[in-house]
């Protein structure tokens, strides 16, 4: 319809100019430029807005600060997309780097947008999804974005304030360099894309310049290294879409914030229920504890975390009766299920996470204890073990210790044993609780006597002496005796264990959450 003469004469050319410039700025961040799009495709990456579209419910995303740094050339939205949307109808904050803008690097407006988004999350107690793909700070902008009260440090400060208040979930699609590497490390869950994701405080080139080390990016800070060696990464995935899918799946297990309940779902019976054949009766025979976990949780509901790191201990979230539970389980298939420094760290952080979000914990103990030897002592096994024991002790959520087979020494303590006030200690008939195994105990107590008997009477007499002392030791720690002395609350067959735990979880749901009156503990980290 043609514009009337009166309308055209009332138009202000300055407004038309503003509209034109705003439209151009809006279009600049709507899609990747042709060259940048080709680079993303070559790397197997999605554009930042396509990533967000995969995450949030259709039509729900509301963006803030789209025109940030619009007066500068080549910096649409200043390299980061922030806003809010819903994921499965639950409101969330999204902070997503745009790697097509100066490699996703940070300028002053980038930092301000991220700080505002985290402030919004604190104010409204909303979960944050971090989509990280950034080369770090722009050195040219360091004075504006680095040192001040609203500089980059404020991001980390706010993340720490958010920790345990709301879920923070990070998908690392590309680099997370220098100080920016701390953003993923402060989140609850870090998902890394193999071949693209990396984290490092200094690049390989910088390492060569400063410390004379020649190392590849993958070896120093690659996704697989961090998910298997350093333990910084939680999940290793193959592409952007899988990362986002896993982030949404994890979100389905955790609450909106620390005050909210976890989402509830329909109960689904395990595909393969536990039987008396599920757990080998001989403690020397290793088996995969995943089979026990799958027999306890609702069908196909176990979400394992850090599966590639310290696999002698299995941790993860599952559902029982449609409700979220946390599982901490020794796996005798790996290193005999012995606890090491890494497995203790792995357990402690997971226990803290469950305690923060009111997720009950189930410990499946089949543990010969903590590793011994000069190497682990020099590595701080006592300090790391104390960290795990500290986490178990201070957790106020419902906790259940299930002694599957052996629970020896401090391993019993670390796995939520009776001394730490679990809601119940439940044993399978295959269970054994002792300071150490019979063979080690007899050798420790009677080493000199064994040598004397062998020297005086021979090997046959020695074997008979050892067998008698083992029998005496096993009688001393007999399962029925432990139950009679109230060390154990219940002895349950494997096929009844799920129902036993479901009943006890229901009864413990409203337990007191107080631990001790003080400002805070001092963890042995």
Short mmCIF file of C-alpha atoms in Angstrom, two decimals:
data_model
loop_
_atom_site.label_atom_id
_atom_site.label_comp_id
_atom_site.label_asym_id
_atom_site.label_seq_id
_atom_site.Cartn_x
_atom_site.Cartn_y
_atom_site.Cartn_z
CA UNK A 1 0.00 0.00 0.00
CA UNK A 2 1.57 3.34 -1.00
CA UNK A 3 2.54 5.75 1.76
CA UNK A 4 0.46 8.91 1.85
CA UNK A 5 2.13 12.26 1.31
CA UNK A 6 1.34 13.35 4.87
CA UNK A 7 2.83 10.16 6.35
CA UNK A 8 5.98 10.39 4.24
CA UNK A 9 6.56 13.99 5.21
CA UNK A 10 6.21 13.09 8.93
CA UNK A 11 8.99 10.47 8.76
CA UNK A 12 12.31 11.40 10.37
CA UNK A 13 15.30 10.29 8.27
CA UNK A 14 17.30 9.79 11.48
CA UNK A 15 14.85 7.11 12.63
CA UNK A 16 15.10 5.42 9.25
CA UNK A 17 18.88 5.43 9.64
CA UNK A 18 18.64 3.91 13.13
CA UNK A 19 16.33 1.20 11.79
CA UNK A 20 18.69 0.45 8.95
CA UNK A 21 21.70 0.13 11.23
CA UNK A 22 19.86 -1.99 13.79
CA UNK A 23 18.60 -4.31 11.08
CA UNK A 24 22.13 -4.70 9.79
CA UNK A 25 23.46 -5.41 13.30
CA UNK A 26 20.69 -7.94 13.89
CA UNK A 27 21.37 -9.68 10.59
CA UNK A 28 25.12 -9.81 11.31
CA UNK A 29 24.57 -12.21 14.20
CA UNK A 30 21.72 -14.18 12.63
CA UNK A 31 23.98 -16.63 10.83
CA UNK A 32 27.63 -17.36 10.29
CA UNK A 33 29.40 -15.59 7.42
CA UNK A 34 30.13 -17.86 4.48
CA UNK A 35 33.81 -18.37 5.33
CA UNK A 36 33.08 -18.98 9.01
CA UNK A 37 30.25 -21.37 8.15
CA UNK A 38 32.62 -23.40 5.99
CA UNK A 39 35.09 -23.59 8.87
CA UNK A 40 32.37 -24.76 11.27
CA UNK A 41 31.29 -27.43 8.80
CA UNK A 42 34.89 -28.63 8.38
CA UNK A 43 35.18 -28.96 12.15
CA UNK A 44 31.82 -30.71 12.47
CA UNK A 45 30.46 -27.84 14.55
CA UNK A 46 27.05 -26.18 14.67
CA UNK A 47 26.47 -22.42 14.59
CA UNK A 48 25.80 -20.96 18.04
CA UNK A 49 22.12 -20.24 17.35
CA UNK A 50 21.63 -23.74 15.98
CA UNK A 51 23.11 -25.10 19.21
CA UNK A 52 20.68 -23.06 21.28
CA UNK A 53 17.77 -24.15 19.08
CA UNK A 54 18.62 -27.80 19.82
CA UNK A 55 18.57 -27.07 23.54
CA UNK A 56 15.53 -24.92 24.24
CA UNK A 57 11.85 -25.53 23.55
CA UNK A 58 10.81 -24.09 20.19
CA UNK A 59 9.95 -20.39 20.34
CA UNK A 60 10.93 -20.02 24.00
CA UNK A 61 14.29 -18.24 23.74
CA UNK A 62 14.44 -14.55 24.67
CA UNK A 63 17.79 -12.92 23.98
CA UNK A 64 19.51 -10.11 25.86
CA UNK A 65 22.23 -7.80 24.55
CA UNK A 66 22.04 -8.79 20.90
CA UNK A 67 23.32 -5.36 19.87
CA UNK A 68 26.33 -5.45 22.19
CA UNK A 69 29.29 -3.66 20.57
CA UNK A 70 27.19 -2.97 17.48
CA UNK A 71 29.23 0.15 16.70
CA UNK A 72 32.36 -1.95 16.19
CA UNK A 73 33.02 -3.75 12.94
CA UNK A 74 33.04 -7.55 12.89
CA UNK A 75 31.87 -8.10 16.48
CA UNK A 76 28.17 -9.02 16.27
CA UNK A 77 26.67 -9.46 19.77
CA UNK A 78 30.31 -9.17 20.91
CA UNK A 79 30.80 -12.88 20.40
CA UNK A 80 28.37 -14.29 22.95
CA UNK A 81 24.65 -15.05 22.93
CA UNK A 82 22.88 -14.75 26.29
CA UNK A 83 19.27 -15.07 27.27
CA UNK A 84 16.64 -17.33 28.71
CA UNK A 85 14.37 -20.05 27.45
CA UNK A 86 12.78 -23.27 28.61
CA UNK A 87 14.09 -26.83 28.44
CA UNK A 88 11.24 -29.34 28.74
CA UNK A 89 9.11 -26.44 30.04
CA UNK A 90 11.63 -25.57 32.77
CA UNK A 91 13.10 -22.03 32.64
CA UNK A 92 16.87 -21.75 32.20
CA UNK A 93 19.60 -19.23 31.43
CA UNK A 94 21.78 -19.82 28.35
CA UNK A 95 25.28 -18.39 27.85
CA UNK A 96 26.79 -19.40 24.50
CA UNK A 97 30.04 -18.29 22.87
CA UNK A 98 30.00 -17.59 19.13
CA UNK A 99 33.28 -18.99 17.74
CA UNK A 100 32.71 -17.21 14.41
CA UNK A 101 33.33 -13.86 16.15
CA UNK A 102 37.05 -13.47 16.89
CA UNK A 103 37.18 -17.16 17.85
CA UNK A 104 34.61 -16.55 20.58
CA UNK A 105 37.03 -14.32 22.47
CA UNK A 106 36.00 -12.01 25.29
CA UNK A 107 35.76 -8.25 25.12
CA UNK A 108 34.36 -5.83 27.68
CA UNK A 109 30.76 -6.24 26.45
CA UNK A 110 31.14 -10.01 26.30
CA UNK A 111 32.07 -10.07 29.97
CA UNK A 112 29.28 -7.67 30.92
CA UNK A 113 26.70 -9.84 29.17
CA UNK A 114 27.95 -12.96 30.95
CA UNK A 115 28.05 -11.21 34.32
CA UNK A 116 24.48 -9.96 33.85
CA UNK A 117 23.29 -13.44 32.91
CA UNK A 118 24.87 -14.97 36.02
CA UNK A 119 23.37 -12.19 38.15
CA UNK A 120 19.98 -13.06 36.70
CA UNK A 121 20.55 -16.70 37.57
CA UNK A 122 21.45 -15.75 41.14
CA UNK A 123 18.49 -13.41 41.50
CA UNK A 124 15.91 -15.84 40.15
CA UNK A 125 17.68 -19.10 41.05
CA UNK A 126 17.64 -20.39 37.47
CA UNK A 127 19.85 -23.17 36.06
CA UNK A 128 22.55 -22.17 33.56
CA UNK A 129 23.57 -23.96 30.39
CA UNK A 130 27.06 -22.87 29.38
CA UNK A 131 27.94 -23.43 25.70
CA UNK A 132 31.67 -22.76 25.68
CA UNK A 133 33.76 -22.32 22.54
CA UNK A 134 36.19 -19.49 23.21
CA UNK A 135 39.82 -18.55 22.65
CA UNK A 136 39.79 -16.51 25.88
CA UNK A 137 40.30 -12.81 26.50
CA UNK A 138 41.08 -10.30 23.78
CA UNK A 139 44.44 -8.95 24.84
CA UNK A 140 43.62 -5.67 23.09
CA UNK A 141 40.65 -5.21 25.48
CA UNK A 142 42.38 -6.31 28.69
CA UNK A 143 42.08 -3.03 30.61
CA UNK A 144 38.35 -2.82 29.92
CA UNK A 145 37.48 -6.45 30.64
CA UNK A 146 40.07 -7.92 33.00
CA UNK A 147 40.82 -6.16 36.28
CA UNK A 148 37.72 -4.22 37.38
CA UNK A 149 34.81 -4.93 39.67
CA UNK A 150 32.76 -6.05 36.69
CA UNK A 151 35.68 -7.64 34.92
CA UNK A 152 36.11 -11.30 34.03
CA UNK A 153 36.83 -12.29 37.62
CA UNK A 154 33.23 -11.46 38.49
CA UNK A 155 32.10 -14.34 36.30
CA UNK A 156 34.00 -16.85 38.43
CA UNK A 157 32.82 -15.18 41.64
CA UNK A 158 29.22 -15.54 40.53
CA UNK A 159 29.73 -19.14 39.44
CA UNK A 160 31.00 -20.01 42.90
CA UNK A 161 27.97 -18.25 44.42
CA UNK A 162 25.73 -20.28 42.09
CA UNK A 163 27.44 -23.58 42.95
CA UNK A 164 24.99 -25.82 44.77
CA UNK A 165 22.26 -23.20 44.37
CA UNK A 166 21.32 -24.03 40.77
CA UNK A 167 22.52 -26.65 38.27
CA UNK A 168 25.30 -25.42 35.98
CA UNK A 169 25.78 -27.60 32.91
CA UNK A 170 28.57 -27.01 30.43
CA UNK A 171 28.96 -28.25 26.85
CA UNK A 172 32.51 -27.60 25.72
CA UNK A 173 32.43 -27.53 21.92
CA UNK A 174 35.84 -26.00 21.25
CA UNK A 175 38.67 -24.36 23.18
CA UNK A 176 38.40 -22.92 26.66
CA UNK A 177 41.69 -21.15 27.05
CA UNK A 178 43.64 -19.44 29.82
CA UNK A 179 41.47 -17.97 32.59
CA UNK A 180 38.37 -18.91 30.61
CA UNK A 181 39.18 -22.56 31.28
CA UNK A 182 37.86 -22.06 34.79
CA UNK A 183 34.28 -21.53 33.58
CA UNK A 184 33.79 -25.23 32.74
CA UNK A 185 35.63 -26.32 35.88
CA UNK A 186 33.14 -24.50 38.12
CA UNK A 187 30.12 -26.19 36.55
CA UNK A 188 28.38 -29.31 37.88
CA UNK A 189 28.72 -31.29 34.67
CA UNK A 190 31.28 -30.85 31.89
CA UNK A 191 30.58 -32.51 28.54
CA UNK A 192 33.48 -32.42 26.05
CA UNK A 193 33.35 -33.02 22.29
CA UNK A 194 36.19 -35.29 21.23
CA UNK A 195 38.53 -33.77 18.65
CA UNK A 196 37.23 -30.21 19.14
CA UNK A 197 37.02 -29.45 22.86
CA UNK A 198 40.13 -28.44 24.77
CA UNK A 199 41.02 -26.78 28.06
CA UNK A 200 44.36 -25.31 29.01
CA UNK A 201 45.82 -22.43 31.00
CA UNK A 202 48.62 -21.95 28.50
CA UNK A 203 48.72 -23.07 24.87
CA UNK A 204 51.31 -25.56 23.58
CA UNK A 205 53.15 -22.64 21.97
CA UNK A 206 53.23 -20.81 25.29
CA UNK A 207 54.36 -23.97 27.11
CA UNK A 208 57.27 -24.29 24.69
CA UNK A 209 58.21 -20.64 25.14
CA UNK A 210 57.92 -20.54 28.93
CA UNK A 211 58.88 -24.01 30.19
CA UNK A 212 60.52 -25.51 27.10
CA UNK A 213 57.99 -28.32 26.76
CA UNK A 214 56.93 -29.53 23.33
CA UNK A 215 53.49 -31.07 23.52
CA UNK A 216 50.44 -31.38 21.29
CA UNK A 217 47.20 -29.62 22.12
CA UNK A 218 45.42 -32.96 22.43
CA UNK A 219 47.97 -34.36 24.89
CA UNK A 220 48.05 -31.24 27.00
CA UNK A 221 44.40 -30.22 27.08
CA UNK A 222 42.33 -32.38 24.75
CA UNK A 223 38.91 -33.77 25.55
CA UNK A 224 40.00 -37.40 25.91
CA UNK A 225 42.90 -36.47 28.17
CA UNK A 226 40.64 -34.47 30.48
CA UNK A 227 38.02 -37.23 30.59
CA UNK A 228 40.51 -40.03 31.29
CA UNK A 229 43.58 -38.57 33.01
CA UNK A 230 42.91 -35.21 34.70
CA UNK A 231 39.28 -35.96 35.57
CA UNK A 232 38.19 -32.42 34.70
CA UNK A 233 35.76 -33.69 32.04
CA UNK A 234 32.70 -35.74 32.97
CA UNK A 235 31.43 -37.02 29.62
CA UNK A 236 33.17 -37.54 26.28
CA UNK A 237 30.90 -37.23 23.23
CA UNK A 238 31.37 -37.26 19.47
CA UNK A 239 29.65 -34.08 18.27
CA UNK A 240 27.70 -30.98 19.24
CA UNK A 241 24.29 -32.61 18.93
CA UNK A 242 25.24 -35.48 21.24
CA UNK A 243 26.64 -33.02 23.78
CA UNK A 244 23.37 -31.09 23.87
CA UNK A 245 21.34 -34.29 24.06
CA UNK A 246 23.38 -35.48 27.06
CA UNK A 247 23.07 -32.07 28.72
CA UNK A 248 19.28 -32.22 28.45
CA UNK A 249 19.23 -35.80 29.71
CA UNK A 250 21.30 -34.90 32.78
CA UNK A 251 19.01 -31.93 33.41
CA UNK A 252 16.08 -34.34 33.68
CA UNK A 253 17.64 -35.81 36.86
CA UNK A 254 18.36 -32.61 38.78
CA UNK A 255 16.11 -29.98 40.37
CA UNK A 256 15.46 -26.44 39.20
CA UNK A 257 17.41 -25.14 42.17
CA UNK A 258 18.42 -26.17 45.66
CA UNK A 259 14.93 -25.49 47.06
CA UNK A 260 13.08 -27.57 44.44
CA UNK A 261 12.42 -31.31 44.24
CA UNK A 262 13.93 -33.38 41.45
CA UNK A 263 11.62 -34.21 38.53
CA UNK A 264 9.46 -37.32 38.99
CA UNK A 265 8.74 -39.92 36.33
CA UNK A 266 6.74 -43.09 35.97
CA UNK A 267 8.26 -46.13 37.64
CA UNK A 268 9.82 -48.63 35.27
CA UNK A 269 10.98 -52.01 36.53
CA UNK A 270 14.58 -53.01 35.76
CA UNK A 271 14.99 -54.90 32.52
CA UNK A 272 17.08 -57.57 34.29
CA UNK A 273 16.17 -57.85 38.00
CA UNK A 274 18.79 -59.02 40.48
CA UNK A 275 19.01 -62.70 41.37
CA UNK A 276 21.22 -64.78 43.64
CA UNK A 277 23.50 -65.32 40.67
CA UNK A 278 24.05 -61.58 40.13
CA UNK A 279 26.87 -61.36 42.68
CA UNK A 280 29.63 -64.02 42.77
CA UNK A 281 29.89 -65.51 46.24
CA UNK A 282 33.69 -65.77 46.19
CA UNK A 283 35.08 -62.31 46.92
CA UNK A 284 38.17 -63.01 44.81
CA UNK A 285 36.03 -63.34 41.68
CA UNK A 286 35.65 -59.95 40.00
CA UNK A 287 32.38 -58.86 38.41
CA UNK A 288 30.94 -55.76 36.78
CA UNK A 289 28.99 -53.75 39.34
CA UNK A 290 27.02 -52.10 36.51
CA UNK A 291 24.92 -55.27 36.46
CA UNK A 292 23.91 -54.69 40.08
CA UNK A 293 23.18 -51.01 39.42
CA UNK A 294 21.01 -51.85 36.41
CA UNK A 295 19.13 -54.38 38.54
CA UNK A 296 18.34 -51.72 41.14
CA UNK A 297 17.39 -48.64 39.12
CA UNK A 298 14.42 -48.13 36.83
CA UNK A 299 14.89 -49.53 33.34
CA UNK A 300 17.71 -47.85 31.38
CA UNK A 301 17.85 -44.92 33.80
CA UNK A 302 21.47 -44.97 34.99
CA UNK A 303 23.34 -41.81 33.92
CA UNK A 304 27.00 -42.51 34.63
CA UNK A 305 29.41 -39.63 35.26
CA UNK A 306 33.20 -39.78 34.75
CA UNK A 307 32.99 -43.32 33.35
CA UNK A 308 36.45 -43.02 31.77
CA UNK A 309 38.15 -41.59 34.86
CA UNK A 310 39.08 -43.75 37.88
CA UNK A 311 36.73 -46.55 36.70
CA UNK A 312 37.42 -48.63 39.82
CA UNK A 313 34.64 -46.50 41.30
CA UNK A 314 31.32 -46.03 39.48
CA UNK A 315 29.21 -42.92 40.15
CA UNK A 316 26.06 -41.62 38.53
CA UNK A 317 22.40 -40.70 38.77
CA UNK A 318 19.56 -43.13 38.31
CA UNK A 319 15.87 -43.40 39.08
CA UNK A 320 14.21 -45.69 41.56
CA UNK A 321 10.45 -45.61 41.63
CA UNK A 322 10.64 -42.65 39.23
CA UNK A 323 12.73 -40.55 41.64
CA UNK A 324 16.38 -39.52 41.29
CA UNK A 325 19.03 -41.28 43.36
CA UNK A 326 22.82 -41.08 43.38
CA UNK A 327 24.88 -44.27 43.13
CA UNK A 328 28.45 -44.74 44.41
CA UNK A 329 29.73 -48.26 43.70
CA UNK A 330 33.04 -50.11 43.83
CA UNK A 331 33.82 -52.07 40.67
CA UNK A 332 35.93 -55.17 41.33
CA UNK A 333 36.44 -55.57 37.56
CA UNK A 334 38.88 -52.63 37.65
CA UNK A 335 41.91 -52.76 39.96
CA UNK A 336 39.92 -55.00 42.30
CA UNK A 337 37.74 -52.06 43.33
CA UNK A 338 40.56 -50.60 45.44
CA UNK A 339 40.17 -46.87 46.19
CA UNK A 340 42.89 -44.56 44.83
CA UNK A 341 43.39 -40.79 45.10
CA UNK A 342 41.44 -40.17 41.88
CA UNK A 343 38.52 -42.38 42.86
CA UNK A 344 38.32 -40.64 46.25
CA UNK A 345 38.19 -37.22 44.54
CA UNK A 346 35.62 -38.50 42.07
CA UNK A 347 33.38 -39.75 44.87
CA UNK A 348 33.72 -36.68 47.08
CA UNK A 349 32.59 -34.20 44.44
CA UNK A 350 29.68 -36.39 43.41
CA UNK A 351 28.53 -36.75 47.02
CA UNK A 352 28.69 -32.96 47.43
CA UNK A 353 26.59 -32.56 44.29
CA UNK A 354 23.91 -34.99 45.51
CA UNK A 355 23.86 -33.37 48.94
CA UNK A 356 23.46 -29.91 47.39
CA UNK A 357 20.39 -30.94 45.38
CA UNK A 358 18.75 -33.26 47.96
CA UNK A 359 19.44 -36.44 45.99
CA UNK A 360 19.56 -39.59 48.18
CA UNK A 361 22.73 -41.66 48.01
CA UNK A 362 23.14 -45.42 47.73
CA UNK A 363 26.60 -46.89 48.30
CA UNK A 364 27.32 -50.35 46.88
CA UNK A 365 30.37 -51.55 48.80
CA UNK A 366 32.71 -54.22 47.48
CA UNK A 367 36.00 -52.70 48.52
CA UNK A 368 39.25 -54.11 49.89
CA UNK A 369 40.18 -50.63 51.14
CA UNK A 370 42.43 -47.80 50.00
CA UNK A 371 45.55 -48.47 47.96
CA UNK A 372 48.81 -48.75 49.87
CA UNK A 373 52.45 -48.18 48.89
CA UNK A 374 54.98 -45.39 48.67
CA UNK A 375 53.65 -44.03 45.38
CA UNK A 376 50.14 -43.38 46.63
CA UNK A 377 51.38 -42.13 49.99
CA UNK A 378 53.50 -39.54 48.21
CA UNK A 379 50.44 -38.71 46.11
CA UNK A 380 48.45 -37.88 49.23
CA UNK A 381 46.19 -40.94 49.52
CA UNK A 382 45.45 -40.07 53.16
CA UNK A 383 44.43 -36.52 52.26
CA UNK A 384 42.31 -37.62 49.32
CA UNK A 385 40.73 -40.45 51.29
CA UNK A 386 39.92 -38.03 54.10
CA UNK A 387 38.19 -35.82 51.54
CA UNK A 388 35.87 -38.69 50.56
CA UNK A 389 35.21 -39.62 54.18
CA UNK A 390 34.51 -35.95 54.93
CA UNK A 391 31.97 -35.77 52.12
CA UNK A 392 30.20 -38.93 53.32
CA UNK A 393 30.18 -37.72 56.93
CA UNK A 394 28.78 -34.27 56.23
CA UNK A 395 26.11 -35.25 53.69
CA UNK A 396 22.63 -34.84 55.16
CA UNK A 397 20.57 -36.47 52.41
CA UNK A 398 19.23 -39.99 52.99
CA UNK A 399 22.15 -42.42 52.65
CA UNK A 400 22.11 -46.20 52.44
CA UNK A 401 25.14 -48.45 52.67
CA UNK A 402 24.68 -51.77 50.87
CA UNK A 403 27.50 -54.18 51.62
CA UNK A 404 27.56 -56.28 48.47
CA UNK A 405 30.64 -58.32 49.33
CA UNK A 406 33.77 -57.17 51.16
CA UNK A 407 34.01 -53.87 53.00
CA UNK A 408 37.43 -53.78 54.60
CA UNK A 409 39.22 -51.13 56.60
CA UNK A 410 38.69 -47.47 55.76
CA UNK A 411 36.91 -48.65 52.63
CA UNK A 412 33.86 -49.35 54.83
CA UNK A 413 34.02 -45.79 56.14
CA UNK A 414 34.41 -44.23 52.70
CA UNK A 415 31.40 -46.19 51.44
CA UNK A 416 29.02 -44.79 54.05
CA UNK A 417 29.42 -47.51 56.67
CA UNK A 418 27.53 -47.76 59.97
CA UNK A 419 29.78 -45.32 61.82
CA UNK A 420 28.63 -42.45 59.60
CA UNK A 421 24.96 -42.66 60.49
CA UNK A 422 23.46 -43.93 57.24
CA UNK A 423 19.70 -44.39 57.25
CA UNK A 424 20.43 -48.09 57.04
CA UNK A 425 23.28 -50.53 56.52
CA UNK A 426 22.01 -53.43 54.44
CA UNK A 427 24.04 -56.54 53.70
CA UNK A 428 23.68 -59.22 51.08
CA UNK A 429 24.46 -62.75 52.31
CA UNK A 430 27.77 -62.46 50.43
CA UNK A 431 28.86 -59.54 52.63
CA UNK A 432 31.94 -59.38 54.82
CA UNK A 433 32.93 -56.50 57.10
CA UNK A 434 36.35 -56.46 58.74
CA UNK A 435 39.46 -54.38 59.33
CA UNK A 436 41.10 -56.44 56.58
CA UNK A 437 40.62 -59.71 54.72
CA UNK A 438 41.27 -63.00 56.55
CA UNK A 439 44.50 -63.81 54.73
CA UNK A 440 46.04 -60.39 55.30
CA UNK A 441 44.85 -60.31 58.91
CA UNK A 442 46.38 -63.68 59.80
CA UNK A 443 49.65 -62.75 58.14
CA UNK A 444 49.72 -59.38 59.90
CA UNK A 445 49.07 -60.81 63.38
CA UNK A 446 50.86 -64.13 63.21
CA UNK A 447 53.74 -63.57 60.78
CA UNK A 448 56.41 -64.53 63.30
CA UNK A 449 54.45 -67.50 64.63
CA UNK A 450 53.82 -68.79 61.10
CA UNK A 451 57.56 -68.66 60.41
CA UNK A 452 58.28 -70.52 63.67
CA UNK A 453 55.76 -73.28 62.93
CA UNK A 454 57.14 -73.74 59.42
CA UNK A 455 60.72 -73.90 60.68
CA UNK A 456 59.89 -76.38 63.45
CA UNK A 457 57.21 -78.56 61.87
CA UNK A 458 57.23 -77.95 58.13
CA UNK A 459 54.93 -76.53 55.46
CA UNK A 460 51.98 -78.83 56.23
CA UNK A 461 51.88 -77.73 59.86
CA UNK A 462 52.21 -74.10 58.75
CA UNK A 463 49.20 -74.43 56.42
CA UNK A 464 47.15 -76.08 59.16
CA UNK A 465 48.01 -73.28 61.59
CA UNK A 466 47.08 -70.59 59.06
CA UNK A 467 43.80 -72.35 58.21
CA UNK A 468 42.83 -72.53 61.89
CA UNK A 469 43.57 -68.85 62.49
CA UNK A 470 41.61 -67.90 59.37
CA UNK A 471 38.64 -69.92 60.64
CA UNK A 472 38.81 -68.11 63.98
CA UNK A 473 39.02 -64.73 62.23
CA UNK A 474 36.04 -65.47 59.96
CA UNK A 475 33.96 -66.55 62.96
CA UNK A 476 34.81 -63.25 64.63
CA UNK A 477 33.42 -61.25 61.70
CA UNK A 478 30.56 -63.61 60.85
CA UNK A 479 27.66 -61.87 59.15
CA UNK A 480 25.04 -63.18 61.57
CA UNK A 481 27.11 -61.95 64.49
CA UNK A 482 27.38 -58.49 62.92
CA UNK A 483 23.60 -58.43 62.46
CA UNK A 484 23.07 -59.66 66.03
CA UNK A 485 25.33 -56.89 67.32
CA UNK A 486 23.33 -54.30 65.29
CA UNK A 487 26.25 -53.38 63.05
CA UNK A 488 23.95 -54.31 60.17
CA UNK A 489 20.30 -53.29 60.05
CA UNK A 490 19.11 -55.86 57.54
CA UNK A 491 20.36 -58.85 55.57
CA UNK A 492 18.59 -59.05 52.23
CA UNK A 493 18.74 -61.38 49.26
CA UNK A 494 19.64 -59.68 45.93
CA UNK A 495 16.16 -60.25 44.48
CA UNK A 496 14.62 -58.30 47.40
CA UNK A 497 17.14 -55.46 47.54
CA UNK A 498 15.35 -53.03 45.21
CA UNK A 499 12.06 -53.26 47.09
CA UNK A 500 13.86 -52.93 50.41
CA UNK A 501 15.58 -49.75 49.24
CA UNK A 502 12.41 -48.30 47.70
CA UNK A 503 10.54 -48.63 51.00
CA UNK A 504 13.39 -47.12 52.97
CA UNK A 505 13.81 -44.24 50.50
CA UNK A 506 10.15 -43.34 50.93
CA UNK A 507 10.43 -43.33 54.72
CA UNK A 508 13.67 -41.29 54.72
CA UNK A 509 12.40 -38.62 52.33
CA UNK A 510 11.66 -36.10 55.09
CA UNK A 511 14.66 -36.68 57.33
CA UNK A 512 16.33 -33.84 59.21
CA UNK A 513 18.97 -32.11 57.05
CA UNK A 514 21.08 -30.66 59.89
CA UNK A 515 24.69 -31.82 60.38
CA UNK A 516 26.60 -29.51 62.74
CA UNK A 517 26.27 -25.93 63.92
CA UNK A 518 29.25 -23.99 62.55
CA UNK A 519 30.10 -21.59 59.75
CA UNK A 520 31.64 -24.31 57.59
CA UNK A 521 33.96 -27.28 57.66
CA UNK A 522 37.56 -27.27 56.45
CA UNK A 523 37.76 -30.09 53.86
CA UNK A 524 41.11 -31.91 53.66
CA UNK A 525 41.72 -30.89 50.05
#
